[in-house]
PDB file of C-alpha atoms in Angstrom:
ATOM      1  CA  GLY O   6      -7.685  13.970  37.163  1.00 81.00           C
ATOM      2  CA  THR O   7      -9.700  14.773  33.991  1.00 93.00           C
ATOM      3  CA  PRO O   8     -12.031  17.695  34.572  1.00 97.00           C
ATOM      4  CA  LEU O   9     -15.794  17.387  34.171  1.00 98.00           C
ATOM      5  CA  VAL O  10     -17.598  19.822  32.032  1.00 98.00           C
ATOM      6  CA  LEU O  11     -21.271  20.376  32.654  1.00 98.00           C
ATOM      7  CA  LEU O  12     -23.632  21.629  29.977  1.00 98.00           C
ATOM      8  CA  HIS O  13     -27.077  22.732  31.163  1.00 98.00           C
ATOM      9  CA  GLY O  14     -30.637  22.518  29.507  1.00 97.00           C
ATOM     10  CA  GLY O  15     -32.513  25.022  27.676  1.00 96.00           C
ATOM     11  CA  MET O  16     -34.130  27.819  29.836  1.00 96.00           C
ATOM     12  CA  SER O  17     -32.015  26.436  32.719  1.00 97.00           C
ATOM     13  CA  ALA O  18     -28.667  27.152  34.261  1.00 98.00           C
ATOM     14  CA  THR O  19     -26.264  25.313  36.591  1.00 98.00           C
ATOM     15  CA  GLY O  20     -28.600  25.231  39.754  1.00 98.00           C
ATOM     16  CA  THR O  21     -31.773  24.035  38.021  1.00 98.00           C
ATOM     17  CA  SER O  22     -29.921  21.499  35.800  1.00 98.00           C
ATOM     18  CA  PHE O  23     -27.353  20.224  38.281  1.00 98.00           C
ATOM     19  CA  GLY O  24     -27.808  21.751  41.574  1.00 98.00           C
ATOM     20  CA  LEU O  25     -28.633  18.075  43.288  1.00 98.00           C
ATOM     21  CA  LEU O  26     -25.758  16.444  41.338  1.00 98.00           C
ATOM     22  CA  LEU O  27     -22.970  19.081  41.771  1.00 97.00           C
ATOM     23  CA  PRO O  28     -22.018  18.448  45.427  1.00 97.00           C
ATOM     24  CA  GLY O  29     -21.344  14.715  44.559  1.00 97.00           C
ATOM     25  CA  LEU O  30     -19.759  15.356  41.245  1.00 97.00           C
ATOM     26  CA  ALA O  31     -17.324  18.037  42.743  1.00 96.00           C
ATOM     27  CA  LYS O  32     -16.377  15.926  45.626  1.00 95.00           C
ATOM     28  CA  ASN O  33     -13.064  14.417  44.015  1.00 91.00           C
ATOM     29  CA  ARG O  34     -12.694  16.449  40.759  1.00 94.00           C
ATOM     30  CA  LYS O  35     -12.702  19.722  39.163  1.00 97.00           C
ATOM     31  CA  VAL O  36     -16.096  20.656  37.759  1.00 98.00           C
ATOM     32  CA  ILE O  37     -16.520  23.335  35.085  1.00 98.00           C
ATOM     33  CA  SER O  38     -20.353  24.324  34.645  1.00 98.00           C
ATOM     34  CA  ILE O  39     -20.629  26.541  31.467  1.00 97.00           C
ATOM     35  CA  GLU O  40     -23.707  28.684  31.091  1.00 98.00           C
ATOM     36  CA  GLN O  41     -24.465  29.555  27.437  1.00 98.00           C
ATOM     37  CA  GLN O  42     -25.431  32.634  25.674  1.00 97.00           C
ATOM     38  CA  ALA O  43     -28.482  34.184  27.317  1.00 96.00           C
ATOM     39  CA  HIS O  44     -28.632  31.649  30.111  1.00 97.00           C
ATOM     40  CA  GLY O  45     -27.952  32.037  33.783  1.00 97.00           C
ATOM     41  CA  HIS O  46     -25.000  34.361  34.609  1.00 97.00           C
ATOM     42  CA  THR O  47     -24.272  34.711  30.833  1.00 97.00           C
ATOM     43  CA  ALA O  48     -25.494  37.916  28.916  1.00 95.00           C
ATOM     44  CA  ASP O  49     -27.182  37.688  25.573  1.00 96.00           C
ATOM     45  CA  ILE O  50     -25.677  38.878  22.427  1.00 94.00           C
ATOM     46  CA  ASP O  51     -27.072  39.883  19.023  1.00 94.00           C
ATOM     47  CA  ARG O  52     -27.203  36.305  17.380  1.00 94.00           C
ATOM     48  CA  PRO O  53     -29.472  33.427  17.448  1.00 94.00           C
ATOM     49  CA  LEU O  54     -28.834  30.242  19.527  1.00 96.00           C
ATOM     50  CA  ARG O  55     -27.431  27.421  17.646  1.00 97.00           C
ATOM     51  CA  PHE O  56     -25.867  24.052  18.579  1.00 97.00           C
ATOM     52  CA  PRO O  57     -22.574  24.822  16.520  1.00 96.00           C
ATOM     53  CA  GLN O  58     -22.068  28.295  18.091  1.00 96.00           C
ATOM     54  CA  MET O  59     -22.749  27.103  21.584  1.00 97.00           C
ATOM     55  CA  ALA O  60     -20.248  24.209  20.874  1.00 98.00           C
ATOM     56  CA  ASP O  61     -17.684  26.929  19.689  1.00 98.00           C
ATOM     57  CA  ASP O  62     -18.305  29.134  22.713  1.00 98.00           C
ATOM     58  CA  THR O  63     -17.734  25.946  25.155  1.00 98.00           C
ATOM     59  CA  ALA O  64     -14.570  24.997  23.343  1.00 98.00           C
ATOM     60  CA  ALA O  65     -13.277  28.475  23.541  1.00 98.00           C
ATOM     61  CA  MET O  66     -14.026  28.683  27.233  1.00 97.00           C
ATOM     62  CA  LEU O  67     -11.971  25.313  27.848  1.00 98.00           C
ATOM     63  CA  ARG O  68      -9.118  26.588  25.639  1.00 97.00           C
ATOM     64  CA  TYR O  69      -9.168  29.789  27.829  1.00 97.00           C
ATOM     65  CA  LEU O  70      -8.988  27.540  30.932  1.00 97.00           C
ATOM     66  CA  ASN O  71      -6.221  25.457  29.427  1.00 97.00           C
ATOM     67  CA  VAL O  72      -8.266  22.398  29.457  1.00 97.00           C
ATOM     68  CA  ASP O  73      -7.179  20.216  26.522  1.00 97.00           C
ATOM     69  CA  GLN O  74      -9.486  17.293  27.223  1.00 97.00           C
ATOM     70  CA  ALA O  75     -12.586  16.706  29.578  1.00 98.00           C
ATOM     71  CA  ASP O  76     -15.314  14.413  30.424  1.00 98.00           C
ATOM     72  CA  VAL O  77     -18.606  16.099  29.327  1.00 98.00           C
ATOM     73  CA  LEU O  78     -22.000  15.720  30.888  1.00 98.00           C
ATOM     74  CA  GLY O  79     -24.776  17.328  28.924  1.00 98.00           C
ATOM     75  CA  TYR O  80     -28.535  17.516  29.697  1.00 98.00           C
ATOM     76  CA  SER O  81     -31.188  18.300  27.051  1.00 97.00           C
ATOM     77  CA  VAL O  82     -29.932  21.155  25.058  1.00 97.00           C
ATOM     78  CA  GLY O  83     -26.646  20.668  26.763  1.00 98.00           C
ATOM     79  CA  ALA O  84     -26.506  17.111  25.550  1.00 98.00           C
ATOM     80  CA  GLY O  85     -26.925  18.552  22.063  1.00 98.00           C
ATOM     81  CA  ILE O  86     -23.917  20.866  22.571  1.00 98.00           C
ATOM     82  CA  ALA O  87     -21.964  17.906  23.911  1.00 98.00           C
ATOM     83  CA  LEU O  88     -22.703  15.875  20.804  1.00 98.00           C
ATOM     84  CA  GLN O  89     -21.740  18.871  18.559  1.00 98.00           C
ATOM     85  CA  ILE O  90     -18.396  18.830  20.187  1.00 98.00           C
ATOM     86  CA  ALA O  91     -17.862  15.127  20.246  1.00 98.00           C
ATOM     87  CA  ILE O  92     -18.506  15.066  16.559  1.00 98.00           C
ATOM     88  CA  HIS O  93     -16.269  18.017  15.562  1.00 97.00           C
ATOM     89  CA  ARG O  94     -13.702  18.209  18.174  1.00 97.00           C
ATOM     90  CA  PRO O  95     -13.383  14.617  19.319  1.00 97.00           C
ATOM     91  CA  GLU O  96      -9.799  15.383  20.825  1.00 97.00           C
ATOM     92  CA  MET O  97     -11.455  17.509  23.560  1.00 98.00           C
ATOM     93  CA  VAL O  98     -13.593  14.797  24.857  1.00 98.00           C
ATOM     94  CA  ARG O  99     -12.565  11.711  27.059  1.00 97.00           C
ATOM     95  CA  LYS O 100     -16.063  10.225  28.156  1.00 98.00           C
ATOM     96  CA  LEU O 101     -19.540  11.536  27.210  1.00 98.00           C
ATOM     97  CA  VAL O 102     -22.770  11.494  29.131  1.00 98.00           C
ATOM     98  CA  PHE O 103     -25.977  12.314  27.278  1.00 98.00           C
ATOM     99  CA  ILE O 104     -29.108  12.956  29.517  1.00 98.00           C
ATOM    100  CA  SER O 105     -32.297  13.433  27.443  1.00 98.00           C
ATOM    101  CA  LEU O 106     -30.783  13.721  24.028  1.00 98.00           C
ATOM    102  CA  TYR O 107     -32.290  12.952  20.648  1.00 97.00           C
ATOM    103  CA  TYR O 108     -30.317  13.336  17.624  1.00 98.00           C
ATOM    104  CA  LYS O 109     -33.260  13.634  15.061  1.00 96.00           C
ATOM    105  CA  GLU O 110     -36.616  15.136  15.510  1.00 93.00           C
ATOM    106  CA  SER O 111     -38.443  11.880  15.127  1.00 94.00           C
ATOM    107  CA  GLY O 112     -36.835  10.771  18.328  1.00 96.00           C
ATOM    108  CA  ALA O 113     -38.808  13.099  20.227  1.00 94.00           C
ATOM    109  CA  GLN O 114     -42.231  12.311  21.727  1.00 93.00           C
ATOM    110  CA  PRO O 115     -45.163  13.112  19.276  1.00 89.00           C
ATOM    111  CA  GLY O 116     -46.085  16.779  19.620  1.00 80.00           C
ATOM    112  CA  GLN O 117     -43.219  17.711  21.915  1.00 77.00           C
ATOM    113  CA  ASN O 118     -41.775  20.464  19.594  1.00 72.00           C
ATOM    114  CA  GLU O 119     -45.133  21.866  18.484  1.00 72.00           C
ATOM    115  CA  GLY O 120     -46.090  22.436  22.082  1.00 69.00           C
ATOM    116  CA  MET O 121     -43.007  24.686  22.555  1.00 76.00           C
ATOM    117  CA  ASP O 122     -44.459  27.093  19.961  1.00 75.00           C
ATOM    118  CA  ASP O 123     -47.459  28.030  22.208  1.00 80.00           C
ATOM    119  CA  MET O 124     -45.403  28.810  25.475  1.00 87.00           C
ATOM    120  CA  LYS O 125     -45.282  32.287  26.841  1.00 92.00           C
ATOM    121  CA  PRO O 126     -43.180  33.923  29.397  1.00 93.00           C
ATOM    122  CA  GLU O 127     -46.051  33.989  31.979  1.00 94.00           C
ATOM    123  CA  HIS O 128     -46.380  30.236  31.743  1.00 92.00           C
ATOM    124  CA  LEU O 129     -43.008  29.784  33.315  1.00 93.00           C
ATOM    125  CA  HIS O 130     -43.503  32.534  36.195  1.00 95.00           C
ATOM    126  CA  GLY O 131     -43.108  30.758  39.562  1.00 94.00           C
ATOM    127  CA  THR O 132     -41.020  27.951  38.044  1.00 96.00           C
ATOM    128  CA  PRO O 133     -37.563  27.175  39.383  1.00 96.00           C
ATOM    129  CA  PHE O 134     -36.213  28.247  35.940  1.00 96.00           C
ATOM    130  CA  TYR O 135     -37.896  31.595  36.080  1.00 97.00           C
ATOM    131  CA  ASP O 136     -36.820  32.250  39.722  1.00 97.00           C
ATOM    132  CA  GLU O 137     -33.197  31.125  38.902  1.00 97.00           C
ATOM    133  CA  TYR O 138     -32.931  33.547  35.929  1.00 97.00           C
ATOM    134  CA  MET O 139     -34.580  36.371  38.111  1.00 97.00           C
ATOM    135  CA  SER O 140     -31.775  36.010  40.637  1.00 97.00           C
ATOM    136  CA  ILE O 141     -28.648  35.576  38.638  1.00 98.00           C
ATOM    137  CA  ALA O 142     -29.102  36.968  35.102  1.00 97.00           C
ATOM    138  CA  PRO O 143     -27.333  40.172  34.099  1.00 97.00           C
ATOM    139  CA  ARG O 144     -30.565  41.633  32.813  1.00 96.00           C
ATOM    140  CA  PRO O 145     -33.460  39.854  34.459  1.00 96.00           C
ATOM    141  CA  GLU O 146     -36.065  41.752  32.376  1.00 96.00           C
ATOM    142  CA  ASP O 147     -34.699  39.724  29.361  1.00 95.00           C
ATOM    143  CA  PHE O 148     -36.507  36.506  30.395  1.00 96.00           C
ATOM    144  CA  PRO O 149     -38.958  36.941  27.421  1.00 95.00           C
ATOM    145  CA  VAL O 150     -36.078  37.400  25.072  1.00 95.00           C
ATOM    146  CA  LEU O 151     -34.477  34.068  26.458  1.00 96.00           C
ATOM    147  CA  LEU O 152     -37.758  32.258  25.832  1.00 95.00           C
ATOM    148  CA  GLU O 153     -38.067  33.565  22.246  1.00 94.00           C
ATOM    149  CA  ARG O 154     -34.161  32.532  21.596  1.00 94.00           C
ATOM    150  CA  VAL O 155     -35.024  28.883  22.859  1.00 94.00           C
ATOM    151  CA  LYS O 156     -38.279  28.783  20.717  1.00 93.00           C
ATOM    152  CA  GLU O 157     -36.467  29.977  17.594  1.00 93.00           C
ATOM    153  CA  MET O 158     -33.595  27.558  18.027  1.00 94.00           C
ATOM    154  CA  ASN O 159     -35.934  24.500  18.503  1.00 91.00           C
ATOM    155  CA  ALA O 160     -37.817  25.565  15.298  1.00 89.00           C
ATOM    156  CA  ASN O 161     -34.393  25.451  13.419  1.00 90.00           C
ATOM    157  CA  VAL O 162     -32.687  22.438  14.897  1.00 90.00           C
ATOM    158  CA  GLN O 163     -31.152  20.261  12.169  1.00 92.00           C
ATOM    159  CA  ASP O 164     -30.876  16.474  12.646  1.00 96.00           C
ATOM    160  CA  TRP O 165     -27.446  15.060  13.055  1.00 97.00           C
ATOM    161  CA  PRO O 166     -26.467  12.198  10.518  1.00 97.00           C
ATOM    162  CA  ALA O 167     -26.522   8.726  12.049  1.00 98.00           C
ATOM    163  CA  GLU O 168     -23.015   8.285  10.602  1.00 98.00           C
ATOM    164  CA  ALA O 169     -21.811  11.007  12.670  1.00 98.00           C
ATOM    165  CA  LEU O 170     -22.847   9.322  15.946  1.00 98.00           C
ATOM    166  CA  ARG O 171     -21.399   6.055  14.768  1.00 97.00           C
ATOM    167  CA  GLY O 172     -18.160   7.808  14.415  1.00 97.00           C
ATOM    168  CA  ILE O 173     -17.807   8.782  18.054  1.00 97.00           C
ATOM    169  CA  LYS O 174     -15.093   6.762  19.709  1.00 95.00           C
ATOM    170  CA  SER O 175     -15.311   8.050  23.163  1.00 97.00           C
ATOM    171  CA  HIS O 176     -17.111   6.022  25.991  1.00 97.00           C
ATOM    172  CA  VAL O 177     -20.700   7.193  25.980  1.00 98.00           C
ATOM    173  CA  LEU O 178     -23.409   6.651  28.635  1.00 98.00           C
ATOM    174  CA  THR O 179     -26.881   7.523  27.231  1.00 98.00           C
ATOM    175  CA  ILE O 180     -29.626   8.339  29.916  1.00 98.00           C
ATOM    176  CA  ILE O 181     -33.268   9.123  29.517  1.00 98.00           C
ATOM    177  CA  ALA O 182     -36.140   9.069  32.084  1.00 98.00           C
ATOM    178  CA  ASP O 183     -38.917   6.520  31.492  1.00 97.00           C
ATOM    179  CA  ALA O 184     -41.286   9.278  30.920  1.00 97.00           C
ATOM    180  CA  ASP O 185     -38.903  11.623  28.895  1.00 97.00           C
ATOM    181  CA  ILE O 186     -39.528  13.826  26.019  1.00 96.00           C
ATOM    182  CA  VAL O 187     -37.181  11.240  24.155  1.00 97.00           C
ATOM    183  CA  GLN O 188     -38.851   8.084  23.064  1.00 97.00           C
ATOM    184  CA  ALA O 189     -37.118   4.934  24.650  1.00 98.00           C
ATOM    185  CA  GLU O 190     -36.687   3.364  21.322  1.00 98.00           C
ATOM    186  CA  HIS O 191     -34.770   6.206  20.138  1.00 98.00           C
ATOM    187  CA  ALA O 192     -32.431   6.052  23.172  1.00 98.00           C
ATOM    188  CA  VAL O 193     -31.926   2.341  22.280  1.00 98.00           C
ATOM    189  CA  GLU O 194     -31.080   3.439  18.672  1.00 98.00           C
ATOM    190  CA  MET O 195     -28.360   5.886  19.850  1.00 98.00           C
ATOM    191  CA  PHE O 196     -27.019   3.301  22.185  1.00 98.00           C
ATOM    192  CA  ARG O 197     -26.455   1.097  19.400  1.00 97.00           C
ATOM    193  CA  LEU O 198     -24.987   3.881  17.117  1.00 98.00           C
ATOM    194  CA  PHE O 199     -22.387   4.557  19.819  1.00 97.00           C
ATOM    195  CA  GLY O 200     -21.395   0.939  19.702  1.00 96.00           C
ATOM    196  CA  GLY O 201     -23.769  -0.863  22.254  1.00 95.00           C
ATOM    197  CA  GLY O 202     -26.061  -3.705  21.867  1.00 91.00           C
ATOM    198  CA  ALA O 203     -23.869  -6.661  21.170  1.00 86.00           C
ATOM    199  CA  PRO O 204     -22.648  -9.206  23.781  1.00 86.00           C
ATOM    200  CA  ASP O 205     -19.934  -7.424  25.858  1.00 81.00           C
ATOM    201  CA  TYR O 206     -18.096  -9.223  28.657  1.00 80.00           C
ATOM    202  CA  THR O 207     -15.603  -6.624  29.347  1.00 77.00           C
ATOM    203  CA  ASP O 208     -15.676  -4.345  32.514  1.00 75.00           C
ATOM    204  CA  THR O 209     -15.762  -1.209  30.315  1.00 82.00           C
ATOM    205  CA  PRO O 210     -18.203  -1.379  27.476  1.00 91.00           C
ATOM    206  CA  ARG O 211     -17.894   1.705  25.228  1.00 93.00           C
ATOM    207  CA  SER O 212     -21.596   2.415  24.958  1.00 97.00           C
ATOM    208  CA  GLN O 213     -23.907   2.187  27.910  1.00 96.00           C
ATOM    209  CA  LEU O 214     -27.608   2.929  28.431  1.00 98.00           C
ATOM    210  CA  ALA O 215     -29.698   3.639  31.390  1.00 98.00           C
ATOM    211  CA  ILE O 216     -33.329   4.461  31.808  1.00 98.00           C
ATOM    212  CA  ILE O 217     -34.198   6.181  35.031  1.00 98.00           C
ATOM    213  CA  PRO O 218     -37.562   4.922  36.416  1.00 98.00           C
ATOM    214  CA  GLY O 219     -40.201   7.153  37.715  1.00 97.00           C
ATOM    215  CA  ALA O 220     -38.728  10.311  36.161  1.00 98.00           C
ATOM    216  CA  ASN O 221     -39.587  12.922  33.652  1.00 97.00           C
ATOM    217  CA  HIS O 222     -37.544  15.218  31.463  1.00 97.00           C
ATOM    218  CA  ILE O 223     -37.497  17.854  34.318  1.00 96.00           C
ATOM    219  CA  THR O 224     -36.981  15.411  37.194  1.00 97.00           C
ATOM    220  CA  VAL O 225     -34.434  13.006  35.722  1.00 98.00           C
ATOM    221  CA  VAL O 226     -31.448  15.267  36.944  1.00 98.00           C
ATOM    222  CA  HIS O 227     -33.033  15.489  40.339  1.00 98.00           C
ATOM    223  CA  ARG O 228     -32.414  11.541  40.968  1.00 98.00           C
ATOM    224  CA  ALA O 229     -28.950  11.973  42.562  1.00 98.00           C
ATOM    225  CA  ASP O 230     -29.568   8.728  44.440  1.00 98.00           C
ATOM    226  CA  ILE O 231     -29.476   6.764  41.162  1.00 98.00           C
ATOM    227  CA  LEU O 232     -27.299   9.100  38.947  1.00 98.00           C
ATOM    228  CA  LEU O 233     -24.388   9.796  41.147  1.00 98.00           C
ATOM    229  CA  PRO O 234     -23.184   6.252  41.815  1.00 97.00           C
ATOM    230  CA  MET O 235     -23.789   5.437  38.076  1.00 97.00           C
ATOM    231  CA  LEU O 236     -21.791   8.490  37.137  1.00 97.00           C
ATOM    232  CA  GLU O 237     -19.002   7.835  39.479  1.00 96.00           C
ATOM    233  CA  SER O 238     -18.577   4.360  38.258  1.00 95.00           C
ATOM    234  CA  PHE O 239     -18.790   5.338  34.342  1.00 96.00           C
ATOM    235  CA  PHE O 240     -16.276   8.168  34.741  1.00 95.00           C
ATOM    236  CA  GLY O 241     -14.061   6.231  37.060  1.00 92.00           C
ATOM    237  CA  SER O 242     -13.846   3.190  35.013  1.00 87.00           C
ATOM    238  CA  PRO O 243     -10.669   3.054  32.559  1.00 84.00           C
ATOM    239  CA  THR O 244     -11.098   3.609  28.866  1.00 77.00           C
ATOM    240  CA  ALA O 245     -10.026   0.853  26.454  1.00 58.00           C
ATOM    241  CA  GLU O 246      -6.750   2.843  25.911  1.00 56.00           C
ATOM    242  CA  SER O 247      -5.771   3.140  29.386  1.00 49.00           C
ATOM    243  CA  ALA O 248      -7.139  -0.275  30.658  1.00 41.00           C
TER     244      ALA O 248
END
């Protein structure tokens, strides 16, 4: 069937973003988890992190693997990469899942981005993100460089225009935690931009929304008990074209 592409969060990699979901997701389909520049197994290069470039890298990898179209699940920074691909390369995407995405800075919780400025490498020592990087990165000593890359990226993120989201024709599932860095009102706004919000009595609404209870930005991807049945149902349902 259609391959599933996983795009991890910032400072993360496949294990910390999708380790609890991967066994279920890979049970009946091909899964491709792409680790971005400076993250996980992928070495850094001399350029800043930007969503357009990471989207280009992802598209190039899929072309190299002869994947013309895929379902895409992006989490946090990975959701931004997925959004970039959906806007600029819609032919490559069948269905989309965005976990913890905001498309404009005002959609984040107040103070969220300012708090990132004060983060230092030692603040992450002993966390799963640090331990994962130390165990798989080509140059483990570059962890402080990764943090600076992500901080610089966050300081230079540009809002996506609402009209660009409205133009996405793929089926979209928007997911946040109820204690996420994304405001719930913003998730509802995106749900409507993707075509949801009106009465829909079909079995395959094009835009769907889920708020995971008792979870936050880190733990939302740990809730395999809730997410796996939801994802299986979403990816397994027909699109309007194939129904």
